[in-house]
Amino acid sequence: MTLLFYLYTTDMNRLIVANWKHNPATASAAHELAAQTAGIEAVEGVQVVVCPPYTYVETIHEAQPQLVLGSQDISTQDIGAHTGEVGGEILKNLGVQYAIIGHSERRAMGESDEEVTYKVRAASAAGIMPIVCVGEDEEVREAGMDAVYAFLQEQLSAIPDVAQLVVAYEPIWAIGTGKADNPASAGEVARYIKEYLGYLNIEVRVLYGGSANPENAAGFLNEPGIGGLLVGGASLDEEKFAAIVHAR
Ligand code: PGA
Protein backbone atom coordinates (compact mmCIF):
# COMPACT_ATOMS: atom_id res chain seq x y z
CA MET A 1 0.00 0.00 0.00
CA THR A 2 1.48 3.35 -0.94
CA LEU A 3 1.70 6.05 1.68
CA LEU A 4 -0.68 8.25 -0.27
CA PHE A 5 -3.28 5.53 -0.42
CA TYR A 6 -2.90 5.03 3.33
CA LEU A 7 -3.35 8.73 3.98
CA TYR A 8 -6.33 9.45 1.85
CA THR A 9 -8.64 6.48 2.09
CA THR A 10 -11.40 6.58 4.66
CA ASP A 11 -10.80 4.23 7.57
CA MET A 12 -13.07 1.24 7.17
CA ASN A 13 -13.46 0.68 10.86
CA ARG A 14 -14.57 3.24 13.35
CA LEU A 15 -13.65 3.75 16.95
CA ILE A 16 -16.22 5.62 19.00
CA VAL A 17 -14.90 6.49 22.45
CA ALA A 18 -17.18 7.63 25.27
CA ASN A 19 -15.36 9.96 27.65
CA TRP A 20 -17.60 10.18 30.70
CA LYS A 21 -15.14 12.56 32.39
CA HIS A 22 -16.03 13.21 36.07
CA ASN A 23 -19.54 11.69 35.75
CA PRO A 24 -21.84 10.32 37.04
CA ALA A 25 -21.90 10.96 40.79
CA THR A 26 -23.13 7.54 41.94
CA ALA A 27 -22.17 3.97 41.17
CA SER A 28 -25.78 3.07 40.44
CA ALA A 29 -26.05 5.82 37.82
CA ALA A 30 -22.76 4.65 36.32
CA HIS A 31 -24.09 1.11 36.12
CA GLU A 32 -27.28 2.25 34.51
CA LEU A 33 -25.38 4.20 31.88
CA ALA A 34 -23.02 1.28 31.29
CA ALA A 35 -25.96 -1.09 30.82
CA GLN A 36 -27.61 1.31 28.38
CA THR A 37 -24.38 1.74 26.45
CA ALA A 38 -23.81 -2.02 26.36
CA GLY A 39 -27.35 -2.37 25.04
CA ILE A 40 -26.71 -0.22 21.96
CA GLU A 41 -27.12 -2.39 18.92
CA ALA A 42 -23.69 -3.28 17.58
CA VAL A 43 -22.69 -2.00 14.16
CA GLU A 44 -20.26 -4.00 12.06
CA GLY A 45 -16.92 -2.26 11.83
CA VAL A 46 -17.66 0.07 14.75
CA GLN A 47 -15.79 -0.43 18.02
CA VAL A 48 -17.24 1.33 21.04
CA VAL A 49 -14.98 2.09 24.00
CA VAL A 50 -16.29 3.43 27.32
CA CYS A 51 -14.03 5.45 29.64
CA PRO A 52 -15.67 5.77 33.09
CA PRO A 53 -14.04 7.26 36.20
CA TYR A 54 -11.53 4.78 37.71
CA THR A 55 -13.81 3.93 40.60
CA TYR A 56 -16.44 2.35 38.38
CA VAL A 57 -14.16 0.41 36.04
CA GLU A 58 -14.01 -2.86 37.91
CA THR A 59 -17.70 -3.32 38.60
CA ILE A 60 -18.70 -2.18 35.11
CA HIS A 61 -16.29 -4.74 33.69
CA GLU A 62 -17.91 -7.42 35.85
CA ALA A 63 -21.47 -6.39 35.02
CA GLN A 64 -20.95 -5.71 31.30
CA PRO A 65 -18.03 -7.89 30.22
CA GLN A 66 -18.78 -7.23 26.55
CA LEU A 67 -18.03 -3.49 26.93
CA VAL A 68 -14.53 -2.46 25.89
CA LEU A 69 -13.18 -0.18 28.62
CA GLY A 70 -10.73 2.66 28.69
CA SER A 71 -9.35 4.84 31.48
CA GLN A 72 -9.28 8.63 31.40
CA ASP A 73 -5.65 8.80 32.48
CA ILE A 74 -2.78 6.50 33.44
CA SER A 75 0.11 6.95 35.84
CA THR A 76 3.67 7.44 34.63
CA GLN A 77 4.72 5.18 37.51
CA ASP A 78 5.17 1.44 37.84
CA ILE A 79 3.64 -0.50 40.73
CA GLY A 80 5.15 0.64 44.03
CA ALA A 81 5.27 3.45 46.57
CA HIS A 82 3.44 6.17 44.59
CA THR A 83 0.53 7.47 46.65
CA GLY A 84 -2.59 8.24 44.71
CA GLU A 85 -1.41 6.79 41.41
CA VAL A 86 -3.19 4.24 39.21
CA GLY A 87 -0.89 2.69 36.66
CA GLY A 88 -0.89 0.41 33.67
CA GLU A 89 -0.51 -2.88 35.48
CA ILE A 90 -3.52 -2.24 37.73
CA LEU A 91 -5.61 -0.96 34.83
CA LYS A 92 -4.74 -3.86 32.59
CA ASN A 93 -5.66 -6.30 35.35
CA LEU A 94 -9.02 -4.54 35.72
CA GLY A 95 -9.79 -5.12 32.04
CA VAL A 96 -8.84 -1.71 30.67
CA GLN A 97 -7.80 -1.80 26.99
CA TYR A 98 -7.43 1.91 26.16
CA ALA A 99 -6.17 4.97 28.07
CA ILE A 100 -6.92 8.60 27.29
CA ILE A 101 -3.69 10.56 27.74
CA GLY A 102 -3.07 14.31 27.68
CA HIS A 103 -6.69 15.42 27.54
CA SER A 104 -6.81 19.22 27.40
CA GLU A 105 -8.69 19.26 30.72
CA ARG A 106 -5.71 17.50 32.31
CA ARG A 107 -3.19 19.65 30.47
CA ALA A 108 -5.07 22.67 31.88
CA MET A 109 -4.36 21.22 35.35
CA GLY A 110 -0.66 21.17 34.59
CA GLU A 111 0.03 17.96 32.67
CA SER A 112 3.10 18.48 30.51
CA ASP A 113 4.21 17.05 27.19
CA GLU A 114 6.91 15.21 29.13
CA GLU A 115 4.27 13.46 31.22
CA VAL A 116 2.40 12.58 28.05
CA THR A 117 5.58 10.92 26.76
CA TYR A 118 5.91 8.82 29.92
CA LYS A 119 2.21 7.96 30.01
CA VAL A 120 2.23 6.74 26.43
CA ARG A 121 5.23 4.57 27.25
CA ALA A 122 3.53 3.28 30.40
CA ALA A 123 0.34 2.41 28.56
CA SER A 124 2.14 0.67 25.70
CA ALA A 125 4.32 -1.28 28.11
CA ALA A 126 1.16 -2.54 29.87
CA GLY A 127 -0.49 -3.54 26.59
CA ILE A 128 -2.99 -0.67 26.78
CA MET A 129 -3.70 1.37 23.64
CA PRO A 130 -2.93 5.07 24.22
CA ILE A 131 -5.44 7.67 23.01
CA VAL A 132 -3.35 10.85 22.99
CA CYS A 133 -5.34 14.09 22.86
CA VAL A 134 -3.96 17.06 20.98
CA GLY A 135 -5.54 20.33 19.92
CA GLU A 136 -5.14 24.07 19.84
CA ASP A 137 -6.94 26.79 21.76
CA GLU A 138 -8.95 29.59 20.24
CA GLU A 139 -6.05 32.05 20.14
CA VAL A 140 -3.87 29.68 18.12
CA ARG A 141 -6.74 28.85 15.79
CA GLU A 142 -7.42 32.52 15.19
CA ALA A 143 -3.77 32.97 14.23
CA GLY A 144 -4.38 30.64 11.27
CA MET A 145 -3.78 27.05 10.24
CA ASP A 146 0.03 27.44 10.04
CA ALA A 147 -0.03 28.32 13.72
CA VAL A 148 -2.28 25.32 14.39
CA TYR A 149 0.12 22.94 12.64
CA ALA A 150 3.12 24.41 14.48
CA PHE A 151 1.29 23.94 17.78
CA LEU A 152 0.27 20.37 16.96
CA GLN A 153 3.79 19.51 15.86
CA GLU A 154 5.01 20.46 19.32
CA GLN A 155 2.42 18.21 20.99
CA LEU A 156 2.98 15.35 18.55
CA SER A 157 6.74 15.48 19.09
CA ALA A 158 6.05 14.30 22.67
CA ILE A 159 4.80 10.97 21.34
CA PRO A 160 7.51 8.39 21.96
CA ASP A 161 8.56 5.60 19.67
CA VAL A 162 5.63 3.18 19.87
CA ALA A 163 4.30 0.93 17.13
CA GLN A 164 0.67 1.93 17.34
CA LEU A 165 -1.59 4.45 18.98
CA VAL A 166 -4.71 6.54 18.67
CA VAL A 167 -4.58 10.33 18.50
CA ALA A 168 -7.69 12.39 19.22
CA TYR A 169 -7.67 15.78 17.57
CA GLU A 170 -9.72 17.92 19.93
CA PRO A 171 -9.59 21.67 19.32
CA ILE A 172 -9.98 23.10 22.82
CA TRP A 173 -12.46 25.73 21.68
CA ALA A 174 -14.75 22.97 20.44
CA ILE A 175 -14.83 20.91 23.65
CA GLY A 176 -18.10 21.16 25.51
CA THR A 177 -19.05 24.36 23.72
CA GLY A 178 -21.52 23.05 21.15
CA LYS A 179 -19.25 24.71 18.57
CA ALA A 180 -17.72 21.75 16.71
CA ASP A 181 -14.99 22.13 14.12
CA ASN A 182 -16.02 21.60 10.51
CA PRO A 183 -15.33 18.13 9.08
CA ALA A 184 -13.23 19.35 6.15
CA SER A 185 -10.83 21.25 8.37
CA ALA A 186 -10.69 18.49 11.01
CA GLY A 187 -10.04 16.00 8.21
CA GLU A 188 -7.14 18.06 6.94
CA VAL A 189 -5.64 18.10 10.43
CA ALA A 190 -6.26 14.35 10.82
CA ARG A 191 -4.39 13.63 7.58
CA TYR A 192 -1.56 15.87 8.72
CA ILE A 193 -1.31 13.90 11.99
CA LYS A 194 -1.29 10.59 10.09
CA GLU A 195 1.41 11.87 7.79
CA TYR A 196 3.54 13.24 10.63
CA LEU A 197 3.42 10.02 12.65
CA GLY A 198 3.51 7.85 9.53
CA TYR A 199 6.99 9.16 8.77
CA LEU A 200 8.02 7.95 12.23
CA ASN A 201 6.59 4.52 11.39
CA ILE A 202 3.87 4.89 13.98
CA GLU A 203 0.56 3.37 12.95
CA VAL A 204 -2.11 5.81 14.02
CA ARG A 205 -5.86 6.12 13.99
CA VAL A 206 -7.06 9.69 14.33
CA LEU A 207 -10.29 10.57 16.10
CA TYR A 208 -12.08 13.88 16.10
CA GLY A 209 -13.38 15.24 19.42
CA GLY A 210 -15.17 18.43 20.44
CA SER A 211 -18.97 18.76 20.60
CA ALA A 212 -19.53 15.65 18.50
CA ASN A 213 -23.27 14.95 18.38
CA PRO A 214 -25.82 12.93 16.39
CA GLU A 215 -26.20 15.75 13.86
CA ASN A 216 -22.54 16.24 13.01
CA ALA A 217 -21.12 12.72 13.59
CA ALA A 218 -21.56 11.39 10.05
CA GLY A 219 -19.85 14.43 8.56
CA PHE A 220 -16.72 13.76 10.61
CA LEU A 221 -16.82 9.99 10.23
CA ASN A 222 -17.07 10.16 6.44
CA GLU A 223 -14.11 12.49 6.19
CA PRO A 224 -10.96 10.72 4.89
CA GLY A 225 -8.37 10.43 7.65
CA ILE A 226 -10.86 10.52 10.52
CA GLY A 227 -11.21 7.07 12.03
CA GLY A 228 -13.66 7.75 14.81
CA LEU A 229 -14.84 10.14 17.50
CA LEU A 230 -14.04 10.98 21.10
CA VAL A 231 -17.39 11.91 22.59
CA GLY A 232 -17.80 13.76 25.88
CA GLY A 233 -21.19 15.25 26.74
CA ALA A 234 -23.20 13.21 24.25
CA SER A 235 -21.81 9.94 25.65
CA LEU A 236 -23.80 10.55 28.85
CA ASP A 237 -27.05 10.46 26.91
CA GLU A 238 -27.93 6.98 25.71
CA GLU A 239 -30.02 8.10 22.75
CA LYS A 240 -27.49 10.59 21.51
CA PHE A 241 -24.62 8.17 21.93
CA ALA A 242 -26.51 5.39 20.13
CA ALA A 243 -27.22 7.76 17.24
CA ILE A 244 -23.50 8.60 17.02
CA VAL A 245 -22.56 4.91 17.01
CA HIS A 246 -25.08 4.35 14.20
CA ALA A 247 -24.24 7.52 12.24
CA ARG A 248 -23.97 7.02 8.49
P1 PGA B 1 -17.42 17.06 24.30
O1 PGA B 1 -16.04 16.55 24.93
O2 PGA B 1 -17.90 16.01 23.35
O3 PGA B 1 -18.33 17.25 25.47
O4 PGA B 1 -17.10 18.34 23.58
C1 PGA B 1 -15.10 15.86 24.17
C2 PGA B 1 -13.88 15.56 25.00
O5 PGA B 1 -13.45 16.43 25.76
O6 PGA B 1 -13.32 14.46 24.97
CSV table of C-alpha atoms and ligand atoms in Angstrom, one decimal, residues 17 19 21 100 103-105 133 170 174-178 209-213 230-235, ligand 1:
chain,number,residue,atom,x,y,z
A,17,VAL,CA,-14.9,6.5,22.5
A,19,ASN,CA,-15.4,10.0,27.7
A,21,LYS,CA,-15.1,12.6,32.4
A,100,ILE,CA,-6.9,8.6,27.3
A,103,HIS,CA,-6.7,15.4,27.5
A,104,SER,CA,-6.8,19.2,27.4
A,105,GLU,CA,-8.7,19.3,30.7
A,133,CYS,CA,-5.3,14.1,22.9
A,170,GLU,CA,-9.7,17.9,19.9
A,174,ALA,CA,-14.8,23.0,20.4
A,175,ILE,CA,-14.8,20.9,23.6
A,176,GLY,CA,-18.1,21.2,25.5
A,177,THR,CA,-19.0,24.4,23.7
A,178,GLY,CA,-21.5,23.1,21.2
A,209,GLY,CA,-13.4,15.2,19.4
A,210,GLY,CA,-15.2,18.4,20.4
A,211,SER,CA,-19.0,18.8,20.6
A,212,ALA,CA,-19.5,15.6,18.5
A,213,ASN,CA,-23.3,15.0,18.4
A,230,LEU,CA,-14.0,11.0,21.1
A,231,VAL,CA,-17.4,11.9,22.6
A,232,GLY,CA,-17.8,13.8,25.9
A,233,GLY,CA,-21.2,15.2,26.7
A,234,ALA,CA,-23.2,13.2,24.2
A,235,SER,CA,-21.8,9.9,25.7
B,1,PGA,P1,-17.4,17.1,24.3
B,1,PGA,O1,-16.0,16.5,24.9
B,1,PGA,O2,-17.9,16.0,23.3
B,1,PGA,O3,-18.3,17.3,25.5
B,1,PGA,O4,-17.1,18.3,23.6
B,1,PGA,C1,-15.1,15.9,24.2
B,1,PGA,C2,-13.9,15.6,25.0
B,1,PGA,O5,-13.5,16.4,25.8
B,1,PGA,O6,-13.3,14.5,25.0
